[in-house]
């Protein structure tokens, strides 16, 4: 599967599929040859940690040709292989005697294949397997998970939101989650400061404030569809950031509203998860699926909040959906079948849109525009289903574990 993605990105359509890698290569060339490093020499759209994988891919050189992209492909393949290995060893919570399942690993590979070359040729391809590993070991090793998610967030911001789900799923969140996250962040900021880039270390938070509605964003869907029938809607290239956006009556106001709703949605998701923790009460610590379900479903909820209420809708963002689902399937959590199929459909529709028929999106092709609109609608549906799962009753599988916890409590008050 990775060989196919590499073939598409390196040979068949490199400019369309792996264009970002050439940009990464150029940034590293500037740093190595001219001393003009991102963050250290000026503002950058990514957090400072993104330099690490970009620089690793330059181990064989940052000149022209496919060498840089080839090393990047190897790096992503190795990371995905680690994720697969971890998924194959994951065991159902509360039932360690059951043999591990291969379902999560196969689903993960199927998702990557359906998402296409964007699952390999973007920075998000580096952080996705890290998140898989982090979620798989979260409840046994929360400190390591917190450190991994924070480190990943310093490469691409999204994993940082998942720390919230971890926070509500552990007994001592300040010691087990906040402290490790703070240590990693202090270390990163300290390194940047020592290298002279402290004034730009937070520039990634403000670099995208002036963006309009990206053409693939869920919030752009009404204008995207209206553009099939109205000349008042325009698809245009935002040249400073090389992104295709959509413009029409009220589109900029919608972009501004989404900029605020993004943080409101994340806050609402965090409150819902905390409510769920309190609502579960003793069942949270009964050794069954309740706590694991809260963590993994909570991670998916936070991810969907970042996707649905985002004025940016880059295709690689869909890769954020995969880690929680793959881990849920590997752990045999009940009630994930519909979610798993829906996410696979979202991945497939995303590949149809980008890279294969992206020119048709830009020119207003009816079929691919409707496919993109359907993909965005599926994201909203998935958000609703995820909220319903979090406010609904516990899976029946959790009840025996609760009775076991009640027996332990009756024997030992300290429990």
mmCIF file of C-alpha atoms in Angstrom:
data_model
loop_
_atom_site.group_PDB
_atom_site.id
_atom_site.type_symbol
_atom_site.label_atom_id
_atom_site.label_comp_id
_atom_site.label_asym_id
_atom_site.label_seq_id
_atom_site.Cartn_x
_atom_site.Cartn_y
_atom_site.Cartn_z
ATOM 1 C CA UNK A 1 0.000 0.000 0.000
ATOM 2 C CA UNK A 2 2.784 2.440 0.865
ATOM 3 C CA UNK A 3 4.523 1.454 -2.345
ATOM 4 C CA UNK A 4 1.433 2.486 -4.298
ATOM 5 C CA UNK A 5 1.193 5.838 -2.527
ATOM 6 C CA UNK A 6 4.888 6.412 -3.193
ATOM 7 C CA UNK A 7 4.438 5.536 -6.869
ATOM 8 C CA UNK A 8 1.617 8.046 -7.216
ATOM 9 C CA UNK A 9 3.489 10.791 -5.390
ATOM 10 C CA UNK A 10 6.970 10.239 -6.762
ATOM 11 C CA UNK A 11 6.266 9.098 -10.332
ATOM 12 C CA UNK A 12 2.702 9.477 -11.580
ATOM 13 C CA UNK A 13 1.636 12.927 -10.356
ATOM 14 C CA UNK A 14 4.440 14.365 -8.180
ATOM 15 C CA UNK A 15 3.520 18.020 -8.701
ATOM 16 C CA UNK A 16 -0.110 17.478 -7.775
ATOM 17 C CA UNK A 17 0.365 14.999 -4.908
ATOM 18 C CA UNK A 18 3.738 15.807 -3.327
ATOM 19 C CA UNK A 19 4.075 19.512 -4.055
ATOM 20 C CA UNK A 20 4.321 20.367 -0.352
ATOM 21 C CA UNK A 21 7.425 18.211 -0.028
ATOM 22 C CA UNK A 22 9.232 20.448 -2.478
ATOM 23 C CA UNK A 23 8.307 23.384 -0.263
ATOM 24 C CA UNK A 24 9.651 21.571 2.797
ATOM 25 C CA UNK A 25 12.856 20.821 0.877
ATOM 26 C CA UNK A 26 13.237 24.488 -0.105
ATOM 27 C CA UNK A 27 12.801 25.673 3.487
ATOM 28 C CA UNK A 28 15.506 23.262 4.646
ATOM 29 C CA UNK A 29 17.779 24.310 1.773
ATOM 30 C CA UNK A 30 17.443 27.944 2.884
ATOM 31 C CA UNK A 31 18.369 26.959 6.425
ATOM 32 C CA UNK A 32 21.348 24.805 5.542
ATOM 33 C CA UNK A 33 22.786 26.986 2.804
ATOM 34 C CA UNK A 34 21.800 30.515 3.842
ATOM 35 C CA UNK A 35 21.124 30.215 7.546
ATOM 36 C CA UNK A 36 17.493 31.328 7.021
ATOM 37 C CA UNK A 37 15.655 28.875 9.235
ATOM 38 C CA UNK A 38 11.865 28.913 9.725
ATOM 39 C CA UNK A 39 10.855 30.405 13.091
ATOM 40 C CA UNK A 40 14.462 31.331 13.878
ATOM 41 C CA UNK A 41 14.653 33.876 11.061
ATOM 42 C CA UNK A 42 11.018 34.967 10.834
ATOM 43 C CA UNK A 43 7.373 34.018 11.261
ATOM 44 C CA UNK A 44 6.237 30.596 10.078
ATOM 45 C CA UNK A 45 2.906 28.939 9.466
ATOM 46 C CA UNK A 46 3.966 25.786 11.372
ATOM 47 C CA UNK A 47 5.160 25.271 14.969
ATOM 48 C CA UNK A 48 8.913 25.081 15.472
ATOM 49 C CA UNK A 49 8.943 21.293 15.855
ATOM 50 C CA UNK A 50 7.941 20.863 12.210
ATOM 51 C CA UNK A 51 11.571 21.563 11.338
ATOM 52 C CA UNK A 52 12.571 18.164 12.776
ATOM 53 C CA UNK A 53 10.869 15.817 10.261
ATOM 54 C CA UNK A 54 11.587 18.243 7.420
ATOM 55 C CA UNK A 55 15.264 18.252 8.323
ATOM 56 C CA UNK A 56 15.364 14.470 8.771
ATOM 57 C CA UNK A 57 14.073 14.062 5.222
ATOM 58 C CA UNK A 58 17.011 16.171 4.063
ATOM 59 C CA UNK A 59 19.569 13.661 5.319
ATOM 60 C CA UNK A 60 20.386 12.728 1.701
ATOM 61 C CA UNK A 61 20.422 16.331 0.517
ATOM 62 C CA UNK A 62 18.050 19.217 -0.153
ATOM 63 C CA UNK A 63 18.898 19.797 -3.787
ATOM 64 C CA UNK A 64 16.587 19.200 -6.725
ATOM 65 C CA UNK A 65 15.257 15.821 -7.839
ATOM 66 C CA UNK A 66 13.211 13.179 -6.044
ATOM 67 C CA UNK A 67 15.774 12.352 -3.324
ATOM 68 C CA UNK A 68 14.198 14.478 -0.606
ATOM 69 C CA UNK A 69 10.693 13.145 -1.305
ATOM 70 C CA UNK A 70 12.068 9.602 -1.398
ATOM 71 C CA UNK A 71 13.548 9.905 2.080
ATOM 72 C CA UNK A 72 10.298 11.448 3.308
ATOM 73 C CA UNK A 73 8.418 8.417 1.959
ATOM 74 C CA UNK A 74 10.720 6.079 3.886
ATOM 75 C CA UNK A 75 10.267 8.131 7.072
ATOM 76 C CA UNK A 76 6.463 8.008 6.848
ATOM 77 C CA UNK A 77 6.475 4.300 6.002
ATOM 78 C CA UNK A 78 8.589 3.492 9.066
ATOM 79 C CA UNK A 79 6.308 5.544 11.334
ATOM 80 C CA UNK A 80 3.194 3.866 9.914
ATOM 81 C CA UNK A 81 4.812 0.458 10.419
ATOM 82 C CA UNK A 82 5.338 1.310 14.087
ATOM 83 C CA UNK A 83 1.676 2.310 14.356
ATOM 84 C CA UNK A 84 0.605 -0.988 12.794
ATOM 85 C CA UNK A 85 2.794 -2.929 15.222
ATOM 86 C CA UNK A 86 1.219 -1.139 18.187
ATOM 87 C CA UNK A 87 -2.315 -1.710 16.857
ATOM 88 C CA UNK A 88 -1.586 -5.425 16.468
ATOM 89 C CA UNK A 89 -0.602 -5.659 20.151
ATOM 90 C CA UNK A 90 -3.523 -3.655 21.589
ATOM 91 C CA UNK A 91 -5.808 -5.599 23.941
ATOM 92 C CA UNK A 92 -9.408 -5.060 24.893
ATOM 93 C CA UNK A 93 -9.734 -3.096 28.157
ATOM 94 C CA UNK A 94 -10.739 -5.254 31.094
ATOM 95 C CA UNK A 95 -10.155 -8.480 29.154
ATOM 96 C CA UNK A 96 -6.409 -9.003 28.791
ATOM 97 C CA UNK A 97 -6.931 -12.733 28.267
ATOM 98 C CA UNK A 98 -8.450 -12.137 24.826
ATOM 99 C CA UNK A 99 -6.075 -12.344 21.891
ATOM 100 C CA UNK A 100 -5.428 -9.076 20.017
ATOM 101 C CA UNK A 101 -7.341 -8.444 16.797
ATOM 102 C CA UNK A 102 -5.919 -7.382 13.443
ATOM 103 C CA UNK A 103 -8.995 -5.283 12.606
ATOM 104 C CA UNK A 104 -7.544 -1.951 13.740
ATOM 105 C CA UNK A 105 -4.351 -2.440 11.745
ATOM 106 C CA UNK A 106 -6.170 -3.474 8.559
ATOM 107 C CA UNK A 107 -8.581 -0.570 8.916
ATOM 108 C CA UNK A 108 -5.671 1.853 9.358
ATOM 109 C CA UNK A 109 -4.034 0.630 6.152
ATOM 110 C CA UNK A 110 -7.351 0.766 4.288
ATOM 111 C CA UNK A 111 -7.875 4.337 5.430
ATOM 112 C CA UNK A 112 -4.437 5.417 4.228
ATOM 113 C CA UNK A 113 -5.023 3.782 0.856
ATOM 114 C CA UNK A 114 -8.400 5.494 0.474
ATOM 115 C CA UNK A 115 -7.066 8.881 1.522
ATOM 116 C CA UNK A 116 -4.389 8.517 -1.135
ATOM 117 C CA UNK A 117 -1.018 10.210 -1.599
ATOM 118 C CA UNK A 118 -1.949 13.081 0.700
ATOM 119 C CA UNK A 119 -1.719 10.483 3.505
ATOM 120 C CA UNK A 120 2.012 10.326 2.802
ATOM 121 C CA UNK A 121 3.083 13.602 1.237
ATOM 122 C CA UNK A 122 2.161 16.059 3.990
ATOM 123 C CA UNK A 123 3.396 16.967 7.461
ATOM 124 C CA UNK A 124 0.223 15.431 8.901
ATOM 125 C CA UNK A 125 1.464 12.013 7.727
ATOM 126 C CA UNK A 126 4.211 12.236 10.356
ATOM 127 C CA UNK A 127 1.973 13.045 13.306
ATOM 128 C CA UNK A 128 -0.873 10.596 12.572
ATOM 129 C CA UNK A 129 1.074 7.425 13.507
ATOM 130 C CA UNK A 130 2.433 9.185 16.590
ATOM 131 C CA UNK A 131 -1.153 9.851 17.701
ATOM 132 C CA UNK A 132 -2.048 6.191 17.051
ATOM 133 C CA UNK A 133 0.724 5.094 19.397
ATOM 134 C CA UNK A 134 -0.176 7.734 21.977
ATOM 135 C CA UNK A 135 -3.869 6.784 22.143
ATOM 136 C CA UNK A 136 -3.078 3.058 22.209
ATOM 137 C CA UNK A 137 -1.001 3.344 25.399
ATOM 138 C CA UNK A 138 -2.804 6.316 26.953
ATOM 139 C CA UNK A 139 -4.464 4.765 29.984
ATOM 140 C CA UNK A 140 -1.472 2.593 30.900
ATOM 141 C CA UNK A 141 1.111 5.307 30.292
ATOM 142 C CA UNK A 142 -0.610 8.712 30.454
ATOM 143 C CA UNK A 143 2.624 10.635 31.008
ATOM 144 C CA UNK A 144 4.189 9.209 27.844
ATOM 145 C CA UNK A 145 0.985 9.876 25.921
ATOM 146 C CA UNK A 146 0.861 13.462 27.127
ATOM 147 C CA UNK A 147 4.477 13.987 26.077
ATOM 148 C CA UNK A 148 3.887 12.372 22.670
ATOM 149 C CA UNK A 149 0.765 14.420 21.940
ATOM 150 C CA UNK A 150 2.472 17.632 23.012
ATOM 151 C CA UNK A 151 5.542 16.887 20.910
ATOM 152 C CA UNK A 152 3.268 16.123 17.940
ATOM 153 C CA UNK A 153 1.452 19.411 18.544
ATOM 154 C CA UNK A 154 4.758 21.237 18.191
ATOM 155 C CA UNK A 155 4.949 19.702 14.710
ATOM 156 C CA UNK A 156 1.306 20.260 13.698
ATOM 157 C CA UNK A 157 -1.096 21.856 16.174
ATOM 158 C CA UNK A 158 -4.032 19.418 15.990
ATOM 159 C CA UNK A 159 -2.784 16.688 18.380
ATOM 160 C CA UNK A 160 -2.590 19.257 21.157
ATOM 161 C CA UNK A 161 -6.384 19.298 21.398
ATOM 162 C CA UNK A 162 -6.399 15.576 22.203
ATOM 163 C CA UNK A 163 -4.622 16.322 25.468
ATOM 164 C CA UNK A 164 -8.047 17.485 26.680
ATOM 165 C CA UNK A 165 -9.482 13.990 26.182
ATOM 166 C CA UNK A 166 -6.531 12.524 28.069
ATOM 167 C CA UNK A 167 -6.995 15.069 30.859
ATOM 168 C CA UNK A 168 -10.567 13.927 31.560
ATOM 169 C CA UNK A 169 -9.724 10.221 31.316
ATOM 170 C CA UNK A 170 -7.057 9.916 34.040
ATOM 171 C CA UNK A 171 -7.314 10.062 37.819
ATOM 172 C CA UNK A 172 -4.585 12.646 38.411
ATOM 173 C CA UNK A 173 -4.693 14.839 35.305
ATOM 174 C CA UNK A 174 -2.476 17.638 36.565
ATOM 175 C CA UNK A 175 0.391 15.336 37.487
ATOM 176 C CA UNK A 176 -0.062 12.816 34.686
ATOM 177 C CA UNK A 177 -1.032 15.128 31.806
ATOM 178 C CA UNK A 178 -0.304 18.787 32.462
ATOM 179 C CA UNK A 179 3.190 18.378 33.907
ATOM 180 C CA UNK A 180 4.582 16.240 31.037
ATOM 181 C CA UNK A 181 2.992 18.560 28.476
ATOM 182 C CA UNK A 182 4.515 21.579 30.191
ATOM 183 C CA UNK A 183 7.960 19.963 30.322
ATOM 184 C CA UNK A 184 7.914 19.217 26.582
ATOM 185 C CA UNK A 185 6.697 22.733 25.745
ATOM 186 C CA UNK A 186 9.302 24.388 27.953
ATOM 187 C CA UNK A 187 12.008 22.272 26.306
ATOM 188 C CA UNK A 188 10.880 23.258 22.788
ATOM 189 C CA UNK A 189 10.573 26.947 23.639
ATOM 190 C CA UNK A 190 13.938 26.823 25.404
ATOM 191 C CA UNK A 191 15.671 25.387 22.335
ATOM 192 C CA UNK A 192 14.058 27.976 20.063
ATOM 193 C CA UNK A 193 15.027 30.773 22.447
ATOM 194 C CA UNK A 194 18.610 29.521 22.642
ATOM 195 C CA UNK A 195 18.799 29.596 18.836
ATOM 196 C CA UNK A 196 17.462 33.157 18.682
ATOM 197 C CA UNK A 197 13.877 32.578 17.553
ATOM 198 C CA UNK A 198 11.902 33.376 20.696
ATOM 199 C CA UNK A 199 10.112 36.336 19.072
ATOM 200 C CA UNK A 200 8.624 34.024 16.416
ATOM 201 C CA UNK A 201 7.963 30.890 18.472
ATOM 202 C CA UNK A 202 4.198 31.554 18.583
ATOM 203 C CA UNK A 203 3.895 32.972 15.062
ATOM 204 C CA UNK A 204 2.026 29.881 13.848
ATOM 205 C CA UNK A 205 -0.955 31.013 15.947
ATOM 206 C CA UNK A 206 -1.383 34.251 13.998
ATOM 207 C CA UNK A 207 -0.096 33.462 10.506
ATOM 208 C CA UNK A 208 -3.503 32.297 9.236
ATOM 209 C CA UNK A 209 -5.768 34.942 10.754
ATOM 210 C CA UNK A 210 -6.296 36.739 7.440
ATOM 211 C CA UNK A 211 -7.383 33.648 5.541
ATOM 212 C CA UNK A 212 -10.780 33.469 3.903
ATOM 213 C CA UNK A 213 -12.889 30.365 3.400
ATOM 214 C CA UNK A 214 -10.772 27.617 1.899
ATOM 215 C CA UNK A 215 -12.631 25.958 -0.921
ATOM 216 C CA UNK A 216 -12.665 22.491 0.721
ATOM 217 C CA UNK A 217 -13.744 23.634 4.195
ATOM 218 C CA UNK A 218 -17.160 22.406 5.419
ATOM 219 C CA UNK A 219 -18.144 26.020 6.081
ATOM 220 C CA UNK A 220 -17.583 26.851 2.408
ATOM 221 C CA UNK A 221 -20.081 24.235 1.198
ATOM 222 C CA UNK A 222 -23.080 26.578 0.680
ATOM 223 C CA UNK A 223 -20.993 28.900 -1.510
ATOM 224 C CA UNK A 224 -19.368 25.941 -3.240
ATOM 225 C CA UNK A 225 -22.756 24.557 -4.295
ATOM 226 C CA UNK A 226 -24.202 28.010 -5.044
ATOM 227 C CA UNK A 227 -21.257 28.617 -7.348
ATOM 228 C CA UNK A 228 -22.619 25.940 -9.665
ATOM 229 C CA UNK A 229 -25.545 28.212 -10.451
ATOM 230 C CA UNK A 230 -24.415 31.766 -9.652
ATOM 231 C CA UNK A 231 -21.669 33.957 -11.061
ATOM 232 C CA UNK A 232 -21.520 35.904 -7.780
ATOM 233 C CA UNK A 233 -19.366 33.153 -6.249
ATOM 234 C CA UNK A 234 -15.689 33.135 -7.169
ATOM 235 C CA UNK A 235 -12.967 30.542 -6.655
ATOM 236 C CA UNK A 236 -9.612 32.311 -6.357
ATOM 237 C CA UNK A 237 -6.009 31.700 -5.356
ATOM 238 C CA UNK A 238 -4.796 33.362 -2.169
ATOM 239 C CA UNK A 239 -1.279 33.816 -3.518
ATOM 240 C CA UNK A 240 0.627 34.696 -0.295
ATOM 241 C CA UNK A 241 -0.283 31.326 1.244
ATOM 242 C CA UNK A 242 -0.885 29.444 -2.030
ATOM 243 C CA UNK A 243 -4.393 28.294 -1.090
ATOM 244 C CA UNK A 244 -7.579 28.185 -3.134
ATOM 245 C CA UNK A 245 -10.425 29.991 -1.411
ATOM 246 C CA UNK A 246 -14.009 30.850 -2.224
ATOM 247 C CA UNK A 247 -15.556 34.299 -2.239
ATOM 248 C CA UNK A 248 -19.175 35.360 -2.464
ATOM 249 C CA UNK A 249 -21.907 37.272 -0.624
ATOM 250 C CA UNK A 250 -21.294 36.798 3.100
ATOM 251 C CA UNK A 251 -18.312 34.456 2.716
ATOM 252 C CA UNK A 252 -15.857 36.673 4.600
ATOM 253 C CA UNK A 253 -18.333 37.115 7.447
ATOM 254 C CA UNK A 254 -18.703 33.339 7.597
ATOM 255 C CA UNK A 255 -14.923 32.965 7.736
ATOM 256 C CA UNK A 256 -14.767 35.432 10.625
ATOM 257 C CA UNK A 257 -17.560 33.637 12.486
ATOM 258 C CA UNK A 258 -15.868 30.277 12.009
ATOM 259 C CA UNK A 259 -12.658 31.774 13.378
ATOM 260 C CA UNK A 260 -14.512 32.375 16.649
ATOM 261 C CA UNK A 261 -16.679 29.229 16.584
ATOM 262 C CA UNK A 262 -13.576 27.096 16.259
ATOM 263 C CA UNK A 263 -12.571 27.874 19.842
ATOM 264 C CA UNK A 264 -16.163 27.840 21.102
ATOM 265 C CA UNK A 265 -16.638 24.347 19.642
ATOM 266 C CA UNK A 266 -13.454 23.070 21.280
ATOM 267 C CA UNK A 267 -14.565 24.539 24.598
ATOM 268 C CA UNK A 268 -18.004 22.959 24.271
ATOM 269 C CA UNK A 269 -16.408 19.598 23.447
ATOM 270 C CA UNK A 270 -14.191 19.841 26.522
ATOM 271 C CA UNK A 271 -17.202 20.622 28.731
ATOM 272 C CA UNK A 272 -19.127 17.680 27.278
ATOM 273 C CA UNK A 273 -16.265 15.326 28.035
ATOM 274 C CA UNK A 274 -15.972 16.588 31.583
ATOM 275 C CA UNK A 275 -19.744 16.183 32.040
ATOM 276 C CA UNK A 276 -19.476 12.629 30.757
ATOM 277 C CA UNK A 277 -16.679 11.883 33.218
ATOM 278 C CA UNK A 278 -18.764 13.147 36.135
ATOM 279 C CA UNK A 279 -21.882 11.382 34.860
ATOM 280 C CA UNK A 280 -20.085 8.032 34.688
ATOM 281 C CA UNK A 281 -19.008 8.279 38.310
ATOM 282 C CA UNK A 282 -17.599 4.989 39.626
ATOM 283 C CA UNK A 283 -17.900 3.376 36.192
ATOM 284 C CA UNK A 284 -15.005 5.519 35.036
ATOM 285 C CA UNK A 285 -12.647 3.509 37.213
ATOM 286 C CA UNK A 286 -14.296 0.080 36.996
ATOM 287 C CA UNK A 287 -11.728 -1.378 34.635
ATOM 288 C CA UNK A 288 -14.145 -1.745 31.734
ATOM 289 C CA UNK A 289 -14.583 0.116 28.468
ATOM 290 C CA UNK A 290 -16.126 3.296 29.906
ATOM 291 C CA UNK A 291 -12.892 5.196 30.470
ATOM 292 C CA UNK A 292 -11.309 3.986 27.239
ATOM 293 C CA UNK A 293 -14.435 4.898 25.307
ATOM 294 C CA UNK A 294 -14.430 8.381 26.830
ATOM 295 C CA UNK A 295 -10.792 8.872 25.841
ATOM 296 C CA UNK A 296 -11.028 7.592 22.266
ATOM 297 C CA UNK A 297 -14.495 8.928 21.443
ATOM 298 C CA UNK A 298 -13.474 12.191 23.084
ATOM 299 C CA UNK A 299 -10.411 12.369 20.844
ATOM 300 C CA UNK A 300 -12.666 11.902 17.813
ATOM 301 C CA UNK A 301 -15.073 14.589 19.060
ATOM 302 C CA UNK A 302 -12.272 17.124 19.472
ATOM 303 C CA UNK A 303 -10.939 16.227 16.026
ATOM 304 C CA UNK A 304 -14.332 16.718 14.414
ATOM 305 C CA UNK A 305 -14.770 20.054 16.166
ATOM 306 C CA UNK A 306 -11.492 21.178 14.595
ATOM 307 C CA UNK A 307 -12.630 20.006 11.155
ATOM 308 C CA UNK A 308 -16.262 21.130 11.028
ATOM 309 C CA UNK A 309 -15.701 24.574 12.566
ATOM 310 C CA UNK A 310 -12.577 25.396 10.602
ATOM 311 C CA UNK A 311 -12.312 27.915 7.780
ATOM 312 C CA UNK A 312 -9.363 25.896 6.495
ATOM 313 C CA UNK A 313 -10.168 22.509 4.982
ATOM 314 C CA UNK A 314 -6.971 21.088 3.559
ATOM 315 C CA UNK A 315 -7.372 17.449 2.410
ATOM 316 C CA UNK A 316 -4.612 16.179 4.690
ATOM 317 C CA UNK A 317 -6.690 17.266 7.698
ATOM 318 C CA UNK A 318 -8.915 14.227 7.109
ATOM 319 C CA UNK A 319 -5.983 12.131 8.298
ATOM 320 C CA UNK A 320 -6.692 13.406 11.803
ATOM 321 C CA UNK A 321 -9.825 11.224 11.899
ATOM 322 C CA UNK A 322 -7.987 7.931 11.540
ATOM 323 C CA UNK A 323 -6.065 7.440 14.828
ATOM 324 C CA UNK A 324 -9.079 7.372 17.202
ATOM 325 C CA UNK A 325 -11.012 5.007 14.935
ATOM 326 C CA UNK A 326 -8.074 2.645 14.364
ATOM 327 C CA UNK A 327 -7.385 2.481 18.106
ATOM 328 C CA UNK A 328 -11.068 1.910 18.917
ATOM 329 C CA UNK A 329 -11.200 -1.023 16.498
ATOM 330 C CA UNK A 330 -7.920 -2.451 17.776
ATOM 331 C CA UNK A 331 -9.266 -2.300 21.344
ATOM 332 C CA UNK A 332 -12.582 -3.852 20.246
ATOM 333 C CA UNK A 333 -14.645 -1.020 21.641
ATOM 334 C CA UNK A 334 -18.345 -1.619 20.890
ATOM 335 C CA UNK A 335 -20.420 0.721 18.753
ATOM 336 C CA UNK A 336 -17.759 1.917 16.293
ATOM 337 C CA UNK A 337 -18.861 0.119 13.114
ATOM 338 C CA UNK A 338 -20.875 2.998 11.613
ATOM 339 C CA UNK A 339 -18.153 5.486 12.495
ATOM 340 C CA UNK A 340 -15.475 3.310 10.904
ATOM 341 C CA UNK A 341 -17.361 2.940 7.613
ATOM 342 C CA UNK A 342 -18.260 6.613 7.509
ATOM 343 C CA UNK A 343 -14.635 7.666 8.015
ATOM 344 C CA UNK A 344 -13.524 5.333 5.216
ATOM 345 C CA UNK A 345 -16.090 6.982 2.948
ATOM 346 C CA UNK A 346 -14.795 10.418 3.913
ATOM 347 C CA UNK A 347 -11.251 9.316 3.074
ATOM 348 C CA UNK A 348 -12.257 7.967 -0.326
ATOM 349 C CA UNK A 349 -14.227 11.085 -1.240
ATOM 350 C CA UNK A 350 -11.281 13.231 -0.193
ATOM 351 C CA UNK A 351 -8.934 11.418 -2.581
ATOM 352 C CA UNK A 352 -11.438 11.838 -5.418
ATOM 353 C CA UNK A 353 -11.397 15.577 -4.770
ATOM 354 C CA UNK A 354 -7.641 15.819 -4.208
ATOM 355 C CA UNK A 355 -5.501 15.127 -6.070
ATOM 356 C CA UNK A 356 -7.340 13.409 -8.905
ATOM 357 C CA UNK A 357 -10.104 15.896 -9.752
ATOM 358 C CA UNK A 358 -8.986 19.053 -7.994
ATOM 359 C CA UNK A 359 -8.882 21.089 -11.250
ATOM 360 C CA UNK A 360 -12.579 20.273 -11.680
ATOM 361 C CA UNK A 361 -13.279 21.643 -8.192
ATOM 362 C CA UNK A 362 -11.552 24.888 -9.140
ATOM 363 C CA UNK A 363 -13.448 25.146 -12.428
ATOM 364 C CA UNK A 364 -16.839 24.333 -10.913
ATOM 365 C CA UNK A 365 -17.277 20.750 -12.133
ATOM 366 C CA UNK A 366 -20.679 19.526 -10.977
ATOM 367 C CA UNK A 367 -19.876 15.909 -10.082
ATOM 368 C CA UNK A 368 -16.734 16.553 -8.028
ATOM 369 C CA UNK A 369 -18.295 19.609 -6.369
ATOM 370 C CA UNK A 370 -21.208 17.492 -5.180
ATOM 371 C CA UNK A 371 -18.773 14.813 -4.011
ATOM 372 C CA UNK A 372 -16.952 17.413 -1.926
ATOM 373 C CA UNK A 373 -20.243 18.724 -0.544
ATOM 374 C CA UNK A 374 -21.273 15.175 0.396
ATOM 375 C CA UNK A 375 -17.917 14.648 2.114
ATOM 376 C CA UNK A 376 -18.427 17.799 4.163
ATOM 377 C CA UNK A 377 -21.975 16.779 5.058
ATOM 378 C CA UNK A 378 -20.626 13.412 6.221
ATOM 379 C CA UNK A 379 -18.292 15.237 8.618
ATOM 380 C CA UNK A 380 -21.266 17.008 10.182
ATOM 381 C CA UNK A 381 -23.197 13.738 10.435
ATOM 382 C CA UNK A 382 -20.193 12.095 12.076
ATOM 383 C CA UNK A 383 -19.993 14.934 14.590
ATOM 384 C CA UNK A 384 -23.648 14.420 15.522
ATOM 385 C CA UNK A 385 -23.187 10.651 15.860
ATOM 386 C CA UNK A 386 -20.146 11.173 18.074
ATOM 387 C CA UNK A 387 -22.003 13.536 20.392
ATOM 388 C CA UNK A 388 -24.910 11.078 20.604
ATOM 389 C CA UNK A 389 -22.531 8.268 21.537
ATOM 390 C CA UNK A 390 -21.018 10.380 24.317
ATOM 391 C CA UNK A 391 -24.344 11.364 25.857
ATOM 392 C CA UNK A 392 -25.923 7.916 25.452
ATOM 393 C CA UNK A 393 -25.847 4.916 27.807
ATOM 394 C CA UNK A 394 -22.776 2.835 28.465
ATOM 395 C CA UNK A 395 -22.163 -0.210 26.263
ATOM 396 C CA UNK A 396 -23.510 -3.405 27.833
ATOM 397 C CA UNK A 397 -19.986 -4.841 27.815
ATOM 398 C CA UNK A 398 -19.057 -2.517 30.651
ATOM 399 C CA UNK A 399 -21.549 -3.843 33.186
ATOM 400 C CA UNK A 400 -19.618 -6.972 34.322
ATOM 401 C CA UNK A 401 -16.582 -4.831 35.019
ATOM 402 C CA UNK A 402 -18.710 -2.465 37.110
ATOM 403 C CA UNK A 403 -19.964 -5.364 39.241
ATOM 404 C CA UNK A 404 -16.343 -6.459 39.690
ATOM 405 C CA UNK A 405 -15.425 -2.960 40.873
ATOM 406 C CA UNK A 406 -18.368 -2.971 43.305
ATOM 407 C CA UNK A 407 -17.049 -6.211 44.838
ATOM 408 C CA UNK A 408 -13.558 -4.736 45.153
ATOM 409 C CA UNK A 409 -14.975 -1.609 46.818
ATOM 410 C CA UNK A 410 -16.978 -3.662 49.307
ATOM 411 C CA UNK A 411 -13.853 -5.592 50.359
ATOM 412 C CA UNK A 412 -11.397 -2.677 50.442
ATOM 413 C CA UNK A 413 -12.531 0.832 51.454
ATOM 414 C CA UNK A 414 -9.272 2.194 50.061
ATOM 415 C CA UNK A 415 -10.349 1.144 46.590
#
